[in-house]
Structure formats: C-alpha cells, structure tokens
Short mmCIF file of C-alpha atoms in Angstrom, two decimals:
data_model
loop_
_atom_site.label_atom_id
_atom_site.label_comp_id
_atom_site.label_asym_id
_atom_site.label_seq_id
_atom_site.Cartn_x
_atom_site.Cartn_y
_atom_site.Cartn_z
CA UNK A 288 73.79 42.66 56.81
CA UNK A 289 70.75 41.96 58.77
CA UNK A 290 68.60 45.17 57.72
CA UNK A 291 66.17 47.30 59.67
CA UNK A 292 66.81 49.85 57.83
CA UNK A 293 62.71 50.69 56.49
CA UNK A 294 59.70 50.70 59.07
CA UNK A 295 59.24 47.43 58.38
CA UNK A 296 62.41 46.12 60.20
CA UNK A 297 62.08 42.90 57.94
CA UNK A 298 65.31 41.33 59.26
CA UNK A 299 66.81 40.78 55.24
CA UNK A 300 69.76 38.91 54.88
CA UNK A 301 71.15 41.54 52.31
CA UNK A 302 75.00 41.21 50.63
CA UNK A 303 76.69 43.01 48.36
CA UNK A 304 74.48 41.80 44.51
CA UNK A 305 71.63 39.85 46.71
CA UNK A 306 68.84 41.46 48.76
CA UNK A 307 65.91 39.58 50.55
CA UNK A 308 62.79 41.12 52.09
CA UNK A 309 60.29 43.44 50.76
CA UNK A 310 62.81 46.20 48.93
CA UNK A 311 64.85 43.08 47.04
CA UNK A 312 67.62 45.16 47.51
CA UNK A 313 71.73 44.52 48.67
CA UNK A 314 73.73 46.22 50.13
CA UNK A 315 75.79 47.78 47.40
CA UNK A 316 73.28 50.92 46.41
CA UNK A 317 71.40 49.89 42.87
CA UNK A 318 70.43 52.87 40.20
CA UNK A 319 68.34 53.07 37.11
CA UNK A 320 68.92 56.53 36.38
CA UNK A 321 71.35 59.61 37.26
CA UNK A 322 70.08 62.73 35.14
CA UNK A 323 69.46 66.48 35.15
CA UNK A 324 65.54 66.47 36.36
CA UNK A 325 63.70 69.40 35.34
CA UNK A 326 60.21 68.25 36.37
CA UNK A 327 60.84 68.63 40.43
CA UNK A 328 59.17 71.64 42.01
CA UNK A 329 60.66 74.61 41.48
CA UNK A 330 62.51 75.55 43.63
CA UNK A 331 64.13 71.89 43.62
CA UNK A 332 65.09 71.68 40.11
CA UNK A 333 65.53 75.46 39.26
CA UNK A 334 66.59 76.41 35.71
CA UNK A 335 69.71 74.20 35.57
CA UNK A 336 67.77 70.95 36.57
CA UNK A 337 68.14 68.98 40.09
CA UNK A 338 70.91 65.83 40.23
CA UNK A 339 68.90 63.02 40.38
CA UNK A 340 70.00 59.57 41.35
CA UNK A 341 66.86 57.20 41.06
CA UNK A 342 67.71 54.08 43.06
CA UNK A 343 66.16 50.60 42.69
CA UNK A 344 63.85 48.48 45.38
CA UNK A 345 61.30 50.25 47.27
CA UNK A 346 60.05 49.18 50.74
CA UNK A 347 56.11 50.57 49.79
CA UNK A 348 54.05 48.48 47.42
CA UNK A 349 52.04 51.62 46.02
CA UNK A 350 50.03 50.04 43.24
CA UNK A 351 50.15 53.45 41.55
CA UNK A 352 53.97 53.90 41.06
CA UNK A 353 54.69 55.49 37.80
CA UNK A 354 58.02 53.86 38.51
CA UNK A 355 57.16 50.26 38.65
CA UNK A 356 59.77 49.31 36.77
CA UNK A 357 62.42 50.84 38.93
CA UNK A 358 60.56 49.97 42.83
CA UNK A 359 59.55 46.69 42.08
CA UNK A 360 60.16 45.23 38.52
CA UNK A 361 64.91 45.33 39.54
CA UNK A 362 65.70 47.70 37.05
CA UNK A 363 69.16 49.32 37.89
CA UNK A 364 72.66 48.83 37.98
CA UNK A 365 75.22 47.89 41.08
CA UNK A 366 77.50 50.36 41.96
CA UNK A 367 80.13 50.94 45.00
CA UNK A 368 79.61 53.95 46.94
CA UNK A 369 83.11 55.28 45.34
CA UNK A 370 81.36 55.31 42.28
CA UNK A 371 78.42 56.73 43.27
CA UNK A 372 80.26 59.60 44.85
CA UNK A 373 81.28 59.95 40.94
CA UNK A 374 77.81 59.96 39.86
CA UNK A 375 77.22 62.40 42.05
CA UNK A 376 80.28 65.18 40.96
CA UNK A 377 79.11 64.46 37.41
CA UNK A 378 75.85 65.90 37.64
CA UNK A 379 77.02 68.90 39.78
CA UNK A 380 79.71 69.07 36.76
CA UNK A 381 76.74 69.34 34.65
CA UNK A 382 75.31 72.16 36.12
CA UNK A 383 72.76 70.37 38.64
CA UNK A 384 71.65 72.85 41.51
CA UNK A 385 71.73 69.63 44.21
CA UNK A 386 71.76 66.23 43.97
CA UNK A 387 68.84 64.57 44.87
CA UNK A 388 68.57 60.83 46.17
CA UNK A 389 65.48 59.08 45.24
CA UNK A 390 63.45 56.71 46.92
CA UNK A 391 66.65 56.14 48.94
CA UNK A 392 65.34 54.58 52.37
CA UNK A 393 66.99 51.41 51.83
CA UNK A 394 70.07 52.60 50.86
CA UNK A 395 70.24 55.18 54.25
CA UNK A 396 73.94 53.22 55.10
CA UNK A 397 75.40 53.77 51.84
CA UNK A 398 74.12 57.38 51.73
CA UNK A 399 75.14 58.41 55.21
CA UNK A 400 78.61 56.68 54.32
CA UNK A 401 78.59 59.31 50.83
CA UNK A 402 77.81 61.72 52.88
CA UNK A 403 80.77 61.38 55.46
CA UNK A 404 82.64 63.71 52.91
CA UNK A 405 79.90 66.40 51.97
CA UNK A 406 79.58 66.73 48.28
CA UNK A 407 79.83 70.71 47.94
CA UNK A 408 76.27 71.28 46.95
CA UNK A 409 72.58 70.45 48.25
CA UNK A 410 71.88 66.86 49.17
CA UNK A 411 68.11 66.10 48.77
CA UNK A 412 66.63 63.21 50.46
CA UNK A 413 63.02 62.52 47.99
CA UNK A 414 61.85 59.75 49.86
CA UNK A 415 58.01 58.19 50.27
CA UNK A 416 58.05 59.58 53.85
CA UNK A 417 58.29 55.70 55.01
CA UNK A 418 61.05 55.86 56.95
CA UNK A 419 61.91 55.57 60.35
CA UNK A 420 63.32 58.17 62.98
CA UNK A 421 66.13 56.05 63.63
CA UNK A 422 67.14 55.28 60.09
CA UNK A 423 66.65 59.42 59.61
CA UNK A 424 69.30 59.71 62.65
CA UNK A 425 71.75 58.18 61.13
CA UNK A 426 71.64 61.18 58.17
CA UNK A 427 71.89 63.80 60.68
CA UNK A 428 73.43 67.24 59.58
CA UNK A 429 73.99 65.26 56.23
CA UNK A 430 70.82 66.17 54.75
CA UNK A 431 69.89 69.95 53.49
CA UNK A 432 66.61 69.35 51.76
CA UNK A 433 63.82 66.60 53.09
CA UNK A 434 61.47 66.32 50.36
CA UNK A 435 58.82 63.10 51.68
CA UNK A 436 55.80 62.31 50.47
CA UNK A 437 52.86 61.96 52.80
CA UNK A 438 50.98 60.23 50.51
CA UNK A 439 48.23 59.16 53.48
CA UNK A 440 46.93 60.12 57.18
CA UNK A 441 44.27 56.67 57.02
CA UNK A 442 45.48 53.39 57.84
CA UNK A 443 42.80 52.00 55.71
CA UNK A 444 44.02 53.88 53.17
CA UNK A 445 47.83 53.55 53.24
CA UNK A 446 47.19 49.15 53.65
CA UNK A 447 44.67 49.02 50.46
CA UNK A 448 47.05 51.42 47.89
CA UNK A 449 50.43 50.75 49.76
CA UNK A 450 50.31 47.72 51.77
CA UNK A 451 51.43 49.55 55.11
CA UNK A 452 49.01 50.37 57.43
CA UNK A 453 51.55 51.93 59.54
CA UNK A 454 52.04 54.36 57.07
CA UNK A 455 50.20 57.35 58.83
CA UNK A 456 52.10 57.16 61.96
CA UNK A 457 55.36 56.27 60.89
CA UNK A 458 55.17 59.20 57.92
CA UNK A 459 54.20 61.75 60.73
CA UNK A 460 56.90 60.43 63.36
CA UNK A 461 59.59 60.38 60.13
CA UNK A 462 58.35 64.57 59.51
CA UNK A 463 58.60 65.58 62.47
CA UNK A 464 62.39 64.63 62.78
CA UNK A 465 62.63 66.01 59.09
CA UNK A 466 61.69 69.13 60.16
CA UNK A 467 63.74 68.81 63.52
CA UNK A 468 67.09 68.03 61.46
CA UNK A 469 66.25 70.83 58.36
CA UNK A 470 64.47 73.86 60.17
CA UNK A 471 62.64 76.14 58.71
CA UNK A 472 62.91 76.47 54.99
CA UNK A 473 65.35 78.39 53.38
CA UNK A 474 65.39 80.00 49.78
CA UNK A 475 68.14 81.45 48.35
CA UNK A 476 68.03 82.97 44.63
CA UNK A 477 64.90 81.24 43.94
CA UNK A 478 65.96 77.47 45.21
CA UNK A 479 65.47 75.67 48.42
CA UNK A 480 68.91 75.28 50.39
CA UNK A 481 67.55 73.65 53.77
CA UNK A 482 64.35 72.54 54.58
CA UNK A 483 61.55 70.28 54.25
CA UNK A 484 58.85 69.68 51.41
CA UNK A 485 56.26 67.56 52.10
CA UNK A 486 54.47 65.91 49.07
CA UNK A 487 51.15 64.80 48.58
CA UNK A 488 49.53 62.91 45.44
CA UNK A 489 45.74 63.55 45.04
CA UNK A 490 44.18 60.10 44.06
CA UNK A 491 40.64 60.03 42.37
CA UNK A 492 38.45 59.71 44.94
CA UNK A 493 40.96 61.24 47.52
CA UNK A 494 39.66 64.26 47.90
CA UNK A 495 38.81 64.06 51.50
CA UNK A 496 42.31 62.37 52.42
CA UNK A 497 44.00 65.37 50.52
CA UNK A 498 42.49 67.79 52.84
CA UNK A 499 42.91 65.58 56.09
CA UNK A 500 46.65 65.08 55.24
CA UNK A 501 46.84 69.41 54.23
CA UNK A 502 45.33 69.59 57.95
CA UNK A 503 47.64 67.29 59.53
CA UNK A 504 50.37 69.43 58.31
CA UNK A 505 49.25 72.91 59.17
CA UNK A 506 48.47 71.35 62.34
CA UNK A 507 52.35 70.26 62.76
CA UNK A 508 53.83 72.92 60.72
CA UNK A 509 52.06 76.31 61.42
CA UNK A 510 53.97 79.67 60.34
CA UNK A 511 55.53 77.87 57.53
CA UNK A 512 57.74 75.55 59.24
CA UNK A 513 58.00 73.73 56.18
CA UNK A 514 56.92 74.10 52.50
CA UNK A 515 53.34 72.07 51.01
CA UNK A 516 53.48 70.51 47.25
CA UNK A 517 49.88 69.33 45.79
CA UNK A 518 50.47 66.52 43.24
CA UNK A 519 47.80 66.43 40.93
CA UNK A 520 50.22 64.47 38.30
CA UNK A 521 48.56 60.98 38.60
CA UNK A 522 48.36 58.71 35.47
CA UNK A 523 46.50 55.21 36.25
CA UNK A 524 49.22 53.31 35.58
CA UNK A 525 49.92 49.06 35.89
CA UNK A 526 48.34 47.86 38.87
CA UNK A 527 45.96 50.75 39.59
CA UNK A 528 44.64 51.04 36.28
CA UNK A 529 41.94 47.93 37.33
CA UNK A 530 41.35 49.99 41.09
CA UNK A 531 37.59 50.33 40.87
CA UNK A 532 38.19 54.14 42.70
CA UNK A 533 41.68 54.87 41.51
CA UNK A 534 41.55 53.46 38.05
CA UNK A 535 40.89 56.67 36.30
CA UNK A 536 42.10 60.17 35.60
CA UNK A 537 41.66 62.94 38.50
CA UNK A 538 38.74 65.18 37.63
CA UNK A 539 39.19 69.01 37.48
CA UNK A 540 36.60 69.67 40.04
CA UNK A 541 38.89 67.17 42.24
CA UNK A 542 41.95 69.14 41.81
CA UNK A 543 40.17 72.75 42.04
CA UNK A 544 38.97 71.85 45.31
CA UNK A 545 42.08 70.83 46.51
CA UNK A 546 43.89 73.94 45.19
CA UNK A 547 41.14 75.90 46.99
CA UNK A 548 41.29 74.09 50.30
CA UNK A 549 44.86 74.69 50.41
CA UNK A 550 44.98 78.34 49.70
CA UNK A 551 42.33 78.99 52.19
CA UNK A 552 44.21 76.82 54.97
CA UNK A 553 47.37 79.21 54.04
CA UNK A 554 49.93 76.46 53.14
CA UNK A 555 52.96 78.23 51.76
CA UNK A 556 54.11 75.83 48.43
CA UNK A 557 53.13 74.84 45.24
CA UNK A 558 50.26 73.30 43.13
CA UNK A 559 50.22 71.23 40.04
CA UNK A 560 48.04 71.86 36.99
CA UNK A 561 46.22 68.87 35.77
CA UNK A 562 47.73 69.42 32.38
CA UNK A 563 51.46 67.51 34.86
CA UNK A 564 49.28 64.61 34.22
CA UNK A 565 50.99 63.15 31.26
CA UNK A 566 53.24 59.76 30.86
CA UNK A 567 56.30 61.97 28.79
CA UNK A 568 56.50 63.17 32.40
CA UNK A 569 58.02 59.78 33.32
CA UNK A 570 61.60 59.32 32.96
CA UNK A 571 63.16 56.55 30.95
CA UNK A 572 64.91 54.43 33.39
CA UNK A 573 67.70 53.11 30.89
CA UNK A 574 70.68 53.75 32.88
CA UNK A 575 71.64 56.87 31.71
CA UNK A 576 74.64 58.74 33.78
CA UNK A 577 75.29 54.98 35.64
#
C-alpha cells in the first residue's frame, strides 16, 4: 500500500513485514505487548484491568516517550488480523473490561477491518490525538471509547518535543470528530462505555501550555461533552533526559497549579498524583499475550 493513513500523508510504500516512512511500519499490524493494564484511568481499566494491545511504529517523534522502545526502537511481533482478533478474545477471556488499541493510527486499516465483526465488549482507540479526520472516518460506529492525547495547542511546541508542528490543528480537527462519532460520555457501573477522554501530559516547564490546552477544551467541550485526564506521570526518559527545560522531574508546585486551574475551570475527569511518576509504571514490552 501507498499509506496516508497519519497527518503526515508520507506516501510509504508499506507490505506485509516492510514499512517505509516515518512510523517504519507494514501493513500486517505489529505488537509488543497484549496484557491486562491496570494503570489506565479509572474508569478505563476498572478493577479487572483494560485489554491492551500496544502496537509498534509511531508517526510522532516525542522525545519523551516512555515507550521508545516500542514507537521507535521496532520492538513487536507480526501478526495477521485473524490473529489479532484472537488476541483480542483472550484478554476479554481474561476478564478485561474493553480492549484497548494503543498508539494504533497506523494500523487504522487493520483495525477498522477487526472491527467489521464487533468484538462483544468496549473497543478503545488510545491514540496521540495525531490523526486525521479522514483516517478517524474510516472507524466510524466502530469505536466506543476515544481516549487521545492532546499533548500541545503551540506549534512551537508540538515541532521542538514532537517534530509536528501541525500538531495543534490536526489534534483539535481529529477531537472534534472524536467527540462527533462518541457523544457525550457515558458511565456505566463505574467504567466508561462511549465517549471521549482527552489526555494531557504536564511537561516541566509546561505549565502555561497545560492551562492553554485545559482552555482549548472547555472552550470545545463545555457541559461535559467529554471527560479531561491531567498527566502528571512524566519520567525524563532517553532523549529528553538532555532537554535543557524538560530534562527533569515535574515540580509539585507545577502539578498543584495545574490541579487547581482545572478544578476552577470545572473540567469533569481525573488528576494524577506526582507519586504516578515512577518507571515500574512502564510496562515491559516482551511480547507477552502475542
């Protein structure tokens, strides 16, 4: 295939075991870990744990991924969609609440071809919020749970840490058709069924972007239209541990004022302690359940 999958419509020549272009990825969907994932918000991974399915390739360059290995460094495995329909029953065998497709943007096709026979449970899409409204098309009615990041509302931002400067507008374009496809959240027995949960990571020294990017949602989203999660979880870790700004642990005052701007702008979610800044959090990407 010739892929255009990701916003950066790279053209790839991509087969079945060889991918060009930024994500390195083919065709065939490649995954480093499928596991019961109990470190999700909660109402995404519950008390049973959520289905994950961590694919391989990422079409971002953050240079503070705590899953280098996996996005960039071709850890992973090969498998047919067949047998990641398998995957997938296994982990709802094992009690998962939903399965939940990770980093997954370049592997939309294969999903949305999963998906043609619904699995029987909750199918999360946890994506970087990078992707494109017509990639997101192609998933919908097949997709009960959006849960992006918006990691960035600052161009300048989003090309020094992630090497896309069109990262703000394609994110916002990419939500807005989230929230279009999903609705308005909905919780049953304590765990999100349908709906959209937007991410965000607060970087050292991003203090100011964390409350421009809480703004830009209320601003989109007001009355709850979808659910906020404040990330205060960051580890410097490969690349950014040499950032001059980013190369260091967040600061409690950073996250206290974060937690505080977000209360008082009334977005409904969740907030990390600072204590969810720890490297056991970090799955070992060794294949399990592949």
């Amino acid at each position: 295939m010739t892929c255009t999958l990701c916003p950066r419509r790279c053209g790839a020549l991509r087969n079945e075991n060889v991918g060009e272009g930024v994500c390195k990825a083919p065709t065939l969907p490649t995954v480093a870990r499928a596991a019961l994932h109990f470190w999700e918000e909660p109402p995404i991974s519950g008390t049973n744990g959520s289905g994950t399915v961590f694919f391989s390739g990422c079409p971002l360059g953050c240079i503070f991924c705590q899953n280098e290995e996996v996005s960039h460094g071709g850890v992973g495995k090969t498998v047919t969609v067949p047998r990641l329909r398998e995957i997938c029953l296994e982990l709802l065998a094992q009690g998962a609440h939903n399965i939940n497709f990770v980093t997954p943007t370049h592997y939309a096709h294969a999903v949305a071809e999963l998906l043609e026979q619904p699995l029987g449970a909750p199918v999360v899409w946890n994506s970087g919020g990078y992707d494109s409204v017509e990639t997101l098309n192609m998933l919908a009615g097949k997709i009960d749970v959006y849960l992006p990041d918006l990691k960035y509302v600052t161009p300048q931002r989003a090309a020094r840490y992630s090497g896309a400067a069109d990262y703000p507008a394609v994110a916002l374009a990419a939500l807005e058709e989230m929230a279009a496809q999903a609705g308005p959240p909905v919780m049953k027995d304590g765990l999100l069924k349908k709906g959209v949960l937007v991410r965000h990571l607060l970087l050292p020294g991003g203090l100011e972007e964390a409350k421009a990017v809480m703004d830009a949602v209320a601003e989109r989203f007001p009355c709850g239209g979808v659910l906020f999660s404040l990330m205060c979880q960051y580890v410097p870790y490969g690349r950014a541990a040499d950032d001059k700004v980013i190369g260091r642990r967040l600061r409690r005052g950073e996250i206290r004022a974060a937690q505080e701007y977000m209360k008082n702008l009334g977005l409904a979610g969740y907030s990390q302690s600072g204590e969810a800044a720890d490297e056991r959090y970090i799955p070992p990407f060794d294949l399990t359940g592949v």
